[in-house]
Tab-separated table of C-alpha atoms in Angstrom:
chain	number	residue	atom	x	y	z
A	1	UNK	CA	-93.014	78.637	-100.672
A	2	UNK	CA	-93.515	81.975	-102.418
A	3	UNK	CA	-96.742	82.921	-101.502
A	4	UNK	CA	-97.486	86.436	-100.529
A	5	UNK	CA	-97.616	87.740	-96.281
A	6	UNK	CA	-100.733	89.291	-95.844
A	7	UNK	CA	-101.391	88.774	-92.343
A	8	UNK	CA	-97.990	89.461	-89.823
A	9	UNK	CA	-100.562	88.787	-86.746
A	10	UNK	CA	-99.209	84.637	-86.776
A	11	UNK	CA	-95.433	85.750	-87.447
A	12	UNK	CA	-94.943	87.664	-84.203
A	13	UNK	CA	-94.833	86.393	-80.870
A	14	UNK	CA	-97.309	87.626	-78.527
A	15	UNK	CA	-96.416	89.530	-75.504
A	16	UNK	CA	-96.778	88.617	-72.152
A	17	UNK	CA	-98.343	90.935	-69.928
A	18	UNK	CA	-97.120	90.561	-66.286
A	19	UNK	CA	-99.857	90.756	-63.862
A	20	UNK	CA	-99.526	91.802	-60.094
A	21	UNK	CA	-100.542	87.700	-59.605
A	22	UNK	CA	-98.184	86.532	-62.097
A	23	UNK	CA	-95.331	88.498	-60.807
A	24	UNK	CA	-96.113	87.050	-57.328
A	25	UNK	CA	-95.930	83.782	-58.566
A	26	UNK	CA	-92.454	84.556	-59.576
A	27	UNK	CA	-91.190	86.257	-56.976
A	28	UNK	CA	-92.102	83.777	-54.851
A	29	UNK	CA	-90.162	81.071	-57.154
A	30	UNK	CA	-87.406	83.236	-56.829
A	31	UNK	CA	-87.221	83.221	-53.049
A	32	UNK	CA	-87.434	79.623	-53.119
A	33	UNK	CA	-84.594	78.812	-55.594
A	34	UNK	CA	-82.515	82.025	-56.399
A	35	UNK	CA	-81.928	83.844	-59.294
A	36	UNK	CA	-80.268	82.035	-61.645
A	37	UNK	CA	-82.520	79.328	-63.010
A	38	UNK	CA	-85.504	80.327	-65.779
A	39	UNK	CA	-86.572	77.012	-66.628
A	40	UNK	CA	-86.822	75.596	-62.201
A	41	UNK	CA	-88.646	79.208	-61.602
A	42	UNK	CA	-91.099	78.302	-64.701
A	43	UNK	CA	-91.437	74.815	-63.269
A	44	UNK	CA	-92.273	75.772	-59.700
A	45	UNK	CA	-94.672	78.289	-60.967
A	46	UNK	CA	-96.690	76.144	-62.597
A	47	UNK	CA	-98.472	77.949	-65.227
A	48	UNK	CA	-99.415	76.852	-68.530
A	49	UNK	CA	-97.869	78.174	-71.695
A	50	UNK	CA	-95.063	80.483	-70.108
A	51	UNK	CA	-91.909	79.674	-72.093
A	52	UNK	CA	-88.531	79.549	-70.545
A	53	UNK	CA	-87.469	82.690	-72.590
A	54	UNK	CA	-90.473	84.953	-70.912
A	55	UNK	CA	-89.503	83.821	-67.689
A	56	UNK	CA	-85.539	84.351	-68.298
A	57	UNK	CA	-86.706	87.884	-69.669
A	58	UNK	CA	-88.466	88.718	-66.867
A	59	UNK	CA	-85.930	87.365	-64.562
A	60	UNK	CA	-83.175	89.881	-66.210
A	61	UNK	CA	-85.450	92.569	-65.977
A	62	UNK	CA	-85.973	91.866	-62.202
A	63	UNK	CA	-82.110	91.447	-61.589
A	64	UNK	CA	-81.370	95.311	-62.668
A	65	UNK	CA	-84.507	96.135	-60.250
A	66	UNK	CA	-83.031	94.502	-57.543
A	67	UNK	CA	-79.650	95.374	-58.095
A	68	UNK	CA	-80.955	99.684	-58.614
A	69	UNK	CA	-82.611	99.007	-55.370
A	70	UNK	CA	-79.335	97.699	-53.868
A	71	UNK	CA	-77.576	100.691	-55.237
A	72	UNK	CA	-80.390	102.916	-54.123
């Protein structure tokens, strides 16, 4: 298809903001099962359209925190 973009809004993927709550909710996934696993930490938390590659972002993210706080 060849038609012309005029609206970039639908092409991008939204961002996920992180609340206090929602960060909770994974921390305390992460206590339960470790670090390693994006898609059982998405399952235990339980919340409706988070994708396995927010989660696994987030999850890297928190690994270097943990690991400056280590170093710290």
């Amino acid at each position: 298809n060849d038609e012309l973009v005029t609206d970039v809004r639908n092409l991008k993927k939204s961002r996920l903001h992180w609340t206090r709550q929602l960060h909770k909710q994974f921390v305390a996934a992460v206590s339960m099962i470790g670090l390693d696993m994006p898609k059982k930490i998405m399952k235990i938390m339980n919340v409706e359209q988070l994708t396995r590659e927010q989660v696994a972002s987030h999850l890297q993210k928190y690994k270097v925190y943990m690991k400056r706080l280590q170093n710290s």
